[in-house]
mmCIF file of C-alpha atoms in Angstrom:
data_model
loop_
_atom_site.group_PDB
_atom_site.id
_atom_site.type_symbol
_atom_site.label_atom_id
_atom_site.label_comp_id
_atom_site.label_asym_id
_atom_site.label_seq_id
_atom_site.Cartn_x
_atom_site.Cartn_y
_atom_site.Cartn_z
ATOM 1 C CA MET A 68 -0.061 0.224 -0.248
ATOM 2 C CA ALA A 69 1.362 3.253 -1.049
ATOM 3 C CA ASN A 70 1.751 6.760 1.361
ATOM 4 C CA SER A 71 -0.060 9.771 0.058
ATOM 5 C CA VAL A 72 1.639 13.193 0.915
ATOM 6 C CA LEU A 73 -1.129 16.284 1.527
ATOM 7 C CA ASP A 74 0.496 18.667 -0.797
ATOM 8 C CA GLY A 75 -0.152 21.831 1.410
ATOM 9 C CA THR A 76 -1.820 23.726 -1.594
ATOM 10 C CA ASP A 77 -4.312 20.875 -0.877
ATOM 11 C CA LEU A 78 -5.422 22.578 2.107
ATOM 12 C CA ILE A 79 -8.461 24.822 1.766
ATOM 13 C CA LEU A 80 -9.404 27.490 4.919
ATOM 14 C CA SER A 81 -13.262 28.780 4.657
ATOM 15 C CA ALA A 82 -14.640 31.512 6.618
ATOM 16 C CA MET A 83 -18.393 32.050 6.681
ATOM 17 C CA GLY A 84 -18.995 29.426 4.120
ATOM 18 C CA SER A 85 -16.334 30.612 1.485
ATOM 19 C CA ALA A 86 -12.915 29.673 0.674
ATOM 20 C CA LEU A 87 -10.351 32.355 1.222
ATOM 21 C CA GLY A 88 -9.362 33.801 -2.021
ATOM 22 C CA PHE A 89 -5.918 33.712 -3.295
ATOM 23 C CA SER A 90 -4.410 32.097 0.187
ATOM 24 C CA THR A 91 -0.807 31.835 0.374
ATOM 25 C CA GLY A 92 -0.573 29.775 3.842
ATOM 26 C CA CYS A 93 -2.087 28.301 6.343
ATOM 27 C CA LYS A 94 -1.137 26.587 9.960
ATOM 28 C CA VAL A 95 -3.452 24.743 12.425
ATOM 29 C CA SER A 96 -2.125 24.512 15.858
ATOM 30 C CA THR A 97 -4.456 22.146 18.238
ATOM 31 C CA SER A 98 -2.834 22.052 21.609
ATOM 32 C CA ALA A 99 -4.039 20.801 25.134
ATOM 33 C CA GLU A 100 -3.837 22.006 28.365
ATOM 34 C CA THR A 101 -2.728 19.687 31.241
ATOM 35 C CA GLY A 102 -3.160 19.292 34.841
ATOM 36 C CA GLU A 103 -1.178 17.610 37.278
ATOM 37 C CA ARG A 104 -2.687 14.690 39.505
ATOM 38 C CA LYS A 105 -1.386 14.372 42.912
ATOM 39 C CA THR A 106 -2.597 11.196 44.865
ATOM 40 C CA LYS A 107 -1.111 9.621 47.825
ATOM 41 C CA GLU A 108 -0.391 6.594 45.878
ATOM 42 C CA ALA A 109 1.820 8.591 43.584
ATOM 43 C CA SER A 110 3.304 10.896 45.647
ATOM 44 C CA THR A 111 6.183 7.854 46.820
ATOM 45 C CA GLY A 112 7.381 8.064 42.913
ATOM 46 C CA LYS A 113 9.178 10.497 41.256
ATOM 47 C CA TRP A 114 7.021 10.603 38.160
ATOM 48 C CA LYS A 115 4.281 13.051 37.455
ATOM 49 C CA GLU A 116 0.576 12.074 36.173
ATOM 50 C CA GLN A 117 -0.934 14.569 33.522
ATOM 51 C CA TYR A 118 -4.169 14.388 32.767
ATOM 52 C CA VAL A 119 -6.134 16.730 29.688
ATOM 53 C CA LYS A 120 -8.003 19.609 31.202
ATOM 54 C CA THR A 121 -9.013 21.388 28.032
ATOM 55 C CA PHE A 122 -8.335 21.999 24.117
ATOM 56 C CA SER A 123 -8.020 24.845 22.157
ATOM 57 C CA GLU A 124 -6.971 25.207 18.453
ATOM 58 C CA GLN A 125 -5.667 28.356 16.441
ATOM 59 C CA ILE A 126 -5.511 28.801 12.924
ATOM 60 C CA THR A 127 -3.305 31.325 11.097
ATOM 61 C CA ALA A 128 -3.618 32.113 7.322
ATOM 62 C CA ASP A 129 -2.371 34.655 4.838
ATOM 63 C CA GLY A 130 -3.102 35.577 1.430
ATOM 64 C CA LEU A 131 -3.238 38.456 -1.244
ATOM 65 C CA VAL A 132 -5.919 41.447 -0.807
ATOM 66 C CA LEU A 133 -8.699 41.503 -3.577
ATOM 67 C CA THR A 134 -10.365 44.441 -3.709
ATOM 68 C CA ASP A 135 -12.998 42.978 -5.777
ATOM 69 C CA GLY A 136 -14.220 39.983 -3.967
ATOM 70 C CA THR A 137 -17.567 38.409 -3.412
ATOM 71 C CA SER A 138 -19.608 35.976 -1.394
ATOM 72 C CA GLU A 139 -17.853 33.175 -2.532
ATOM 73 C CA VAL A 140 -14.543 34.582 -2.300
ATOM 74 C CA PRO A 141 -14.082 37.155 1.342
ATOM 75 C CA THR A 142 -12.587 39.936 0.803
ATOM 76 C CA TYR A 143 -10.298 41.795 3.480
ATOM 77 C CA ASP A 144 -13.068 44.044 4.184
ATOM 78 C CA GLN A 145 -15.842 41.326 4.806
ATOM 79 C CA LEU A 146 -12.871 39.707 7.086
ATOM 80 C CA LYS A 147 -12.700 42.976 8.984
ATOM 81 C CA ASP A 148 -16.248 43.306 9.298
ATOM 82 C CA ALA A 149 -16.824 39.758 10.533
ATOM 83 C CA MET A 150 -13.799 40.808 13.026
ATOM 84 C CA LEU A 151 -15.431 44.002 14.528
ATOM 85 C CA LYS A 152 -18.571 42.253 15.643
ATOM 86 C CA ALA A 153 -16.943 40.490 17.887
ATOM 87 C CA GLU A 154 -18.924 37.464 17.319
ATOM 88 C CA PRO A 155 -17.591 33.709 16.754
ATOM 89 C CA ILE A 156 -17.834 33.054 12.732
ATOM 90 C CA ASP A 157 -17.940 29.456 11.272
ATOM 91 C CA VAL A 158 -14.400 28.191 9.953
ATOM 92 C CA ALA A 159 -13.641 24.777 8.187
ATOM 93 C CA TYR A 160 -10.131 23.127 6.603
ATOM 94 C CA ASN A 161 -10.111 20.190 4.586
ATOM 95 C CA LEU A 162 -9.402 19.160 1.245
ATOM 96 C CA ARG A 163 -9.563 20.898 -1.885
ATOM 97 C CA ASP A 164 -12.356 19.635 -4.444
ATOM 98 C CA GLY A 165 -10.366 18.361 -7.255
ATOM 99 C CA ASP A 166 -9.003 21.147 -9.693
ATOM 100 C CA LYS A 167 -11.775 23.571 -7.639
ATOM 101 C CA ARG A 168 -10.294 26.102 -5.545
ATOM 102 C CA THR A 169 -13.023 25.052 -2.732
ATOM 103 C CA GLY A 170 -12.335 22.759 -0.406
ATOM 104 C CA LYS A 171 -14.945 19.393 -0.240
ATOM 105 C CA SER A 172 -18.148 19.880 1.344
ATOM 106 C CA ALA A 173 -17.364 16.259 3.176
ATOM 107 C CA GLY A 174 -14.887 15.788 5.509
ATOM 108 C CA GLY A 175 -12.404 18.288 7.085
ATOM 109 C CA TYR A 176 -12.662 19.990 10.301
ATOM 110 C CA SER A 177 -15.430 22.773 11.422
ATOM 111 C CA GLY A 178 -16.197 24.984 14.049
ATOM 112 C CA LYS A 179 -17.237 27.934 15.521
ATOM 113 C CA TYR A 180 -13.837 30.505 15.601
ATOM 114 C CA ILE A 181 -13.102 34.204 16.470
ATOM 115 C CA ILE A 182 -10.918 36.493 14.701
ATOM 116 C CA THR A 183 -8.551 37.965 17.375
ATOM 117 C CA SER A 184 -5.845 39.031 14.758
ATOM 118 C CA LEU A 185 -6.242 40.477 11.217
ATOM 119 C CA GLU A 186 -3.275 42.144 9.451
ATOM 120 C CA LEU A 187 -2.910 44.411 6.259
ATOM 121 C CA ASP A 188 0.675 44.248 5.170
ATOM 122 C CA GLY A 189 0.349 47.153 1.408
ATOM 123 C CA GLN A 190 4.488 47.702 0.604
ATOM 124 C CA ALA A 191 5.429 49.638 -2.345
ATOM 125 C CA GLY A 192 5.826 47.696 -5.313
ATOM 126 C CA ASP A 193 4.185 44.210 -4.123
ATOM 127 C CA ASP A 194 1.176 42.913 -3.670
ATOM 128 C CA ALA A 195 -0.579 43.687 -0.731
ATOM 129 C CA LYS A 196 -1.245 40.931 1.774
ATOM 130 C CA TYR A 197 -3.138 39.763 4.579
ATOM 131 C CA SER A 198 -2.513 38.177 7.749
ATOM 132 C CA ILE A 199 -5.287 36.411 9.880
ATOM 133 C CA THR A 200 -5.889 34.490 12.846
ATOM 134 C CA LEU A 201 -8.478 32.826 14.592
ATOM 135 C CA GLN A 202 -9.163 30.912 17.844
ATOM 136 C CA ASN A 203 -11.760 28.324 18.723
ATOM 137 C CA SER A 204 -15.098 29.271 20.274
ATOM 138 C CA GLY A 205 -16.666 25.822 21.546
ATOM 139 C CA ALA A 206 -15.612 22.530 19.755
ATOM 140 C CA VAL A 207 -13.804 21.884 16.602
ATOM 141 C CA THR A 208 -15.653 18.576 15.018
ATOM 142 C CA LYS A 209 -14.187 15.880 12.456
ATOM 143 C CA GLN A 210 -16.167 15.633 9.116
ATOM 144 C CA GLY A 211 -16.249 12.267 8.090
ATOM 145 C CA THR A 212 -12.957 11.206 7.146
ATOM 146 C CA GLY A 213 -11.181 14.389 8.426
ATOM 147 C CA LEU A 214 -8.357 15.034 6.098
ATOM 148 C CA THR A 215 -8.324 11.523 5.180
ATOM 149 C CA GLU A 216 -8.927 10.602 1.580
ATOM 150 C CA GLY A 217 -10.196 7.101 1.732
ATOM 151 C CA SER A 218 -14.016 5.946 2.704
ATOM 152 C CA THR A 219 -12.864 4.199 5.938
ATOM 153 C CA THR A 220 -13.371 5.550 9.319
ATOM 154 C CA GLN A 221 -9.865 5.671 11.462
ATOM 155 C CA ALA A 222 -10.030 4.389 14.285
ATOM 156 C CA GLY A 223 -10.924 6.465 17.671
ATOM 157 C CA SER A 224 -13.294 9.028 15.691
#
């Protein structure tokens, strides 16, 4: 059985129901906050016992600023409007749907996220760029097989 490696170009980030247009990068960081369990039984040993308290996820992405986006291709202005509303938005990341610029409707991960940072960078003689940071607000759920192309469900899902 051959192994397939995900091409970073095929990781699609969607916000408010639409894939980010002219995106140049995306990074997803999932973290677990842990606690230390201290018990009378463990007090004689030298090893700490850890447990997971909470999970959190942060997504950072960047792309080129569009001046003529549509509802299907969010602009910097639409992202800024969503941020200033100070409410969670629907976000998903999944695999590219064939040769389209959108993500597949099945698979990937989705949840509610708050835009915590939105940066605009316009250097003379270069394309204007944006950077966005999103923080989960509630559970992030796996859709179908997640980022796996196969039709079988992964163990533990």
